[in-house]
CSV table of N, CA and C in Angstrom, one decimal:
chain,number,residue,atom,x,y,z
E,1410,MET,N,192.1,-104.6,-56.1
E,1410,MET,CA,192.9,-105.8,-56.1
E,1410,MET,C,192.8,-106.4,-57.5
E,1411,THR,N,193.8,-106.2,-58.3
E,1411,THR,CA,193.8,-106.8,-59.6
E,1411,THR,C,194.9,-107.8,-59.7
E,1412,LEU,N,194.7,-108.8,-60.6
E,1412,LEU,CA,195.8,-109.7,-60.9
E,1412,LEU,C,196.5,-109.3,-62.1
E,1413,GLU,N,197.8,-109.6,-62.1
E,1413,GLU,CA,198.6,-109.4,-63.3
E,1413,GLU,C,198.1,-110.3,-64.4
E,1414,LEU,N,198.3,-109.9,-65.6
E,1414,LEU,CA,197.9,-110.7,-66.8
E,1414,LEU,C,198.5,-112.2,-66.7
E,1415,GLY,N,199.7,-112.3,-66.3
E,1415,GLY,CA,200.3,-113.6,-66.2
E,1415,GLY,C,199.7,-114.5,-65.2
E,1416,GLU,N,199.3,-113.9,-64.1
E,1416,GLU,CA,198.6,-114.7,-63.0
E,1416,GLU,C,197.2,-115.1,-63.5
E,1417,ARG,N,196.5,-114.2,-64.2
E,1417,ARG,CA,195.2,-114.6,-64.7
E,1417,ARG,C,195.2,-115.7,-65.7
E,1418,LEU,N,196.2,-115.7,-66.5
E,1418,LEU,CA,196.3,-116.8,-67.5
E,1418,LEU,C,196.9,-118.1,-66.9
E,1419,ALA,N,197.7,-118.0,-65.9
E,1419,ALA,CA,198.3,-119.2,-65.3
E,1419,ALA,C,197.4,-120.0,-64.4
E,1420,THR,N,196.6,-119.3,-63.6
E,1420,THR,CA,195.8,-120.0,-62.6
E,1420,THR,C,194.6,-120.7,-63.1
E,1421,PRO,N,193.7,-120.2,-63.9
E,1421,PRO,CA,192.5,-120.9,-64.3
E,1421,PRO,C,192.9,-122.2,-65.2
E,1422,PRO,N,193.8,-122.1,-66.1
E,1422,PRO,CA,194.0,-123.4,-66.9
E,1422,PRO,C,194.6,-124.5,-66.0
E,1423,ASN,N,195.4,-124.2,-65.0
E,1423,ASN,CA,195.9,-125.2,-64.1
E,1423,ASN,C,194.7,-125.8,-63.3
E,1424,ALA,N,193.9,-125.0,-62.8
E,1424,ALA,CA,192.7,-125.5,-62.0
E,1424,ALA,C,191.8,-126.3,-62.9
E,1425,LEU,N,191.6,-125.7,-64.1
E,1425,LEU,CA,190.7,-126.4,-65.1
E,1425,LEU,C,191.3,-127.7,-65.5
E,1426,ARG,N,192.6,-127.8,-65.7
E,1426,ARG,CA,193.3,-129.0,-66.1
E,1426,ARG,C,193.1,-130.0,-65.1
E,1427,SER,N,193.3,-129.6,-63.8
E,1427,SER,CA,193.1,-130.6,-62.7
E,1427,SER,C,191.7,-131.1,-62.6
E,1428,LYS,N,190.7,-130.3,-62.7
E,1428,LYS,CA,189.3,-130.7,-62.7
E,1428,LYS,C,189.0,-131.6,-63.9
E,1429,LEU,N,189.5,-131.3,-65.0
E,1429,LEU,CA,189.3,-132.1,-66.2
E,1429,LEU,C,189.9,-133.5,-66.1
E,1430,ARG,N,191.1,-133.6,-65.5
E,1430,ARG,CA,191.7,-134.9,-65.2
E,1430,ARG,C,190.9,-135.7,-64.3
E,1431,GLU,N,190.3,-135.1,-63.3
E,1431,GLU,CA,189.5,-135.8,-62.3
E,1431,GLU,C,188.2,-136.3,-63.0
E,1432,VAL,N,187.6,-135.5,-63.8
E,1432,VAL,CA,186.4,-135.9,-64.5
E,1432,VAL,C,186.7,-137.1,-65.5
E,1433,VAL,N,187.8,-137.0,-66.2
E,1433,VAL,CA,188.2,-138.1,-67.1
E,1433,VAL,C,188.5,-139.4,-66.3
E,1434,ARG,N,189.2,-139.3,-65.2
E,1434,ARG,CA,189.4,-140.5,-64.4
E,1434,ARG,C,188.1,-141.1,-63.9
E,1435,ARG,N,187.2,-140.3,-63.5
E,1435,ARG,CA,185.9,-140.9,-63.0
E,1435,ARG,C,185.1,-141.4,-64.2
E,1436,GLY,N,185.2,-140.8,-65.3
E,1436,GLY,CA,184.5,-141.3,-66.5
E,1436,GLY,C,185.0,-142.6,-67.0
E,1437,ARG,N,186.3,-142.8,-66.8
E,1437,ARG,CA,186.9,-144.1,-67.2
E,1437,ARG,C,186.5,-145.2,-66.2
E,1438,ARG,N,186.4,-144.9,-64.9
E,1438,ARG,CA,186.1,-145.9,-63.9
E,1438,ARG,C,184.6,-146.3,-63.9
E,1439,LEU,N,183.7,-145.4,-64.3
E,1439,LEU,CA,182.3,-145.6,-64.3
E,1439,LEU,C,181.8,-146.8,-65.1
E,1440,PRO,N,182.2,-147.0,-66.4
E,1440,PRO,CA,181.8,-148.1,-67.1
E,1440,PRO,C,182.3,-149.5,-66.5
E,1441,ALA,N,183.5,-149.5,-66.0
E,1441,ALA,CA,184.0,-150.7,-65.3
E,1441,ALA,C,183.2,-151.0,-64.1
E,1442,ALA,N,182.8,-150.0,-63.3
E,1442,ALA,CA,182.0,-150.2,-62.1
E,1442,ALA,C,180.7,-150.8,-62.5
E,1443,ILE,N,180.1,-150.2,-63.5
E,1443,ILE,CA,178.7,-150.6,-63.9
E,1443,ILE,C,178.8,-152.1,-64.4
E,1444,GLU,N,179.8,-152.4,-65.2
E,1444,GLU,CA,180.0,-153.8,-65.7
E,1444,GLU,C,180.2,-154.8,-64.5
E,1445,CYS,N,180.9,-154.4,-63.5
E,1445,CYS,CA,181.1,-155.2,-62.3
E,1445,CYS,C,179.8,-155.4,-61.6
E,1446,TRP,N,179.0,-154.4,-61.4
E,1446,TRP,CA,177.7,-154.5,-60.8
E,1446,TRP,C,176.8,-155.4,-61.6
E,1447,LEU,N,176.8,-155.3,-62.9
E,1447,LEU,CA,175.9,-156.1,-63.7
E,1447,LEU,C,176.3,-157.6,-63.7
E,1448,GLU,N,177.6,-157.8,-63.7
E,1448,GLU,CA,178.1,-159.2,-63.6
E,1448,GLU,C,177.7,-159.8,-62.3
E,1449,LYS,N,177.8,-159.1,-61.2
E,1449,LYS,CA,177.3,-159.7,-59.9
E,1449,LYS,C,175.9,-160.0,-60.0
E,1450,ARG,N,175.1,-159.1,-60.6
E,1450,ARG,CA,173.7,-159.4,-60.7
E,1450,ARG,C,173.4,-160.6,-61.6
E,1451,ARG,N,174.1,-160.8,-62.7
E,1451,ARG,CA,173.9,-162.0,-63.6
E,1451,ARG,C,174.3,-163.2,-62.8
E,1452,SER,N,175.5,-163.2,-62.1
E,1452,SER,CA,175.9,-164.4,-61.4
E,1452,SER,C,175.0,-164.8,-60.3
E,1453,ARG,N,174.4,-163.9,-59.6
E,1453,ARG,CA,173.5,-164.2,-58.5
E,1453,ARG,C,172.2,-164.7,-59.1
E,1454,ARG,N,171.8,-164.2,-60.2
E,1454,ARG,CA,170.6,-164.7,-60.8
E,1454,ARG,C,170.8,-166.1,-61.3
E,1455,LYS,N,171.9,-166.4,-61.9
E,1455,LYS,CA,172.2,-167.8,-62.3
E,1455,LYS,C,172.3,-168.7,-61.1
E,1456,LEU,N,172.9,-168.2,-60.0
E,1456,LEU,CA,173.1,-169.0,-58.8
E,1456,LEU,C,171.7,-169.4,-58.3
E,1457,SER,N,170.7,-168.5,-58.4
E,1457,SER,CA,169.4,-168.8,-57.9
E,1457,SER,C,168.7,-169.9,-58.7
E,1458,GLU,N,169.2,-170.1,-59.9
E,1458,GLU,CA,168.5,-171.1,-60.8
E,1458,GLU,C,169.1,-172.5,-60.6
E,1459,LEU,N,170.2,-172.7,-59.8
E,1459,LEU,CA,170.9,-174.0,-59.7
E,1459,LEU,C,170.1,-174.9,-58.7
E,1460,THR,N,170.1,-176.1,-59.0
E,1460,THR,CA,169.5,-177.1,-58.1
E,1460,THR,C,170.4,-177.4,-56.9
E,1461,ASP,N,169.9,-178.1,-55.9
E,1461,ASP,CA,170.7,-178.4,-54.8
E,1461,ASP,C,171.9,-179.3,-55.1
E,1462,ASP,N,171.7,-180.2,-56.1
E,1462,ASP,CA,172.8,-181.1,-56.5
E,1462,ASP,C,173.9,-180.2,-57.2
E,1463,GLU,N,173.5,-179.3,-58.1
E,1463,GLU,CA,174.4,-178.4,-58.7
E,1463,GLU,C,175.2,-177.5,-57.7
E,1464,LEU,N,174.5,-177.0,-56.7
E,1464,LEU,CA,175.1,-176.2,-55.7
E,1464,LEU,C,176.1,-177.1,-54.9
E,1465,ARG,N,175.8,-178.3,-54.6
E,1465,ARG,CA,176.7,-179.2,-53.9
E,1465,ARG,C,177.9,-179.5,-54.8
E,1466,ASP,N,177.8,-179.5,-56.1
E,1466,ASP,CA,178.9,-179.8,-57.0
E,1466,ASP,C,179.9,-178.6,-56.9
E,1467,ILE,N,179.4,-177.4,-56.7
E,1467,ILE,CA,180.3,-176.3,-56.6
E,1467,ILE,C,180.7,-175.9,-55.1
E,1468,GLY,N,180.2,-176.8,-54.2
E,1468,GLY,CA,180.6,-176.6,-52.8
E,1468,GLY,C,179.8,-175.6,-52.0
E,1469,LEU,N,178.6,-175.4,-52.4
E,1469,LEU,CA,177.7,-174.5,-51.7
E,1469,LEU,C,176.5,-175.2,-51.2
E,1470,THR,N,176.0,-174.7,-50.0
E,1470,THR,CA,174.7,-175.2,-49.5
E,1470,THR,C,173.6,-174.2,-50.1
E,1471,ARG,N,172.3,-174.7,-49.9
E,1471,ARG,CA,171.2,-173.8,-50.4
E,1471,ARG,C,171.2,-172.5,-49.5
E,1472,ALA,N,171.6,-172.7,-48.2
E,1472,ALA,CA,171.6,-171.5,-47.3
E,1472,ALA,C,172.6,-170.5,-47.7
E,1473,GLN,N,173.8,-171.0,-48.1
E,1473,GLN,CA,174.9,-170.1,-48.6
E,1473,GLN,C,174.5,-169.4,-49.9
E,1474,ALA,N,173.9,-170.2,-50.8
E,1474,ALA,CA,173.4,-169.6,-52.0
E,1474,ALA,C,172.4,-168.5,-51.8
E,1475,THR,N,171.4,-168.8,-50.9
E,1475,THR,CA,170.4,-167.9,-50.6
E,1475,THR,C,170.9,-166.6,-50.0
E,1476,ALA,N,171.9,-166.7,-49.1
E,1476,ALA,CA,172.6,-165.5,-48.5
E,1476,ALA,C,173.3,-164.7,-49.6
E,1477,GLU,N,173.9,-165.4,-50.5
E,1477,GLU,CA,174.6,-164.6,-51.6
E,1477,GLU,C,173.6,-164.0,-52.6
E,1478,ILE,N,172.5,-164.7,-52.9
E,1478,ILE,CA,171.5,-164.1,-53.8
E,1478,ILE,C,170.9,-162.9,-53.1
E,1479,ALA,N,170.7,-162.9,-51.8
E,1479,ALA,CA,170.0,-161.8,-51.1
E,1479,ALA,C,170.9,-160.5,-51.1
E,1480,LYS,N,172.2,-160.6,-51.4
E,1480,LYS,CA,173.0,-159.4,-51.3
E,1480,LYS,C,172.6,-158.5,-52.5
E,1481,SER,N,172.9,-157.2,-52.2
E,1481,SER,CA,172.6,-156.2,-53.2
E,1481,SER,C,173.6,-156.3,-54.3
E,1482,TRP,N,173.2,-156.3,-55.6
E,1482,TRP,CA,174.1,-156.4,-56.7
E,1482,TRP,C,174.8,-155.1,-56.9
E,1483,PHE,N,174.3,-154.0,-56.3
E,1483,PHE,CA,175.0,-152.7,-56.4
E,1483,PHE,C,176.1,-152.5,-55.4
E,1484,TRP,N,175.8,-152.7,-54.2
E,1484,TRP,CA,176.8,-152.4,-53.1
E,1484,TRP,C,177.8,-153.4,-52.7
E,1485,SER,N,177.5,-154.7,-52.9
E,1485,SER,CA,178.4,-155.7,-52.4
E,1485,SER,C,178.8,-156.7,-53.5
């Protein structure tokens, strides 16, 4: 069972092109996702440093702030 020359040349580049596009798409999204995770981590760290008066100024209670701080910076 052999493939014709045209079939051998046509199939792999299309499959390779498709895989390459997928890798490029993921590669472009990864830095944005990492930046988002790091921003969440920074925000929650700053939130943990606020006083009760400062939390009240932004409309949060200490319990709400503690719940937010306890969230994973990676998954949520």
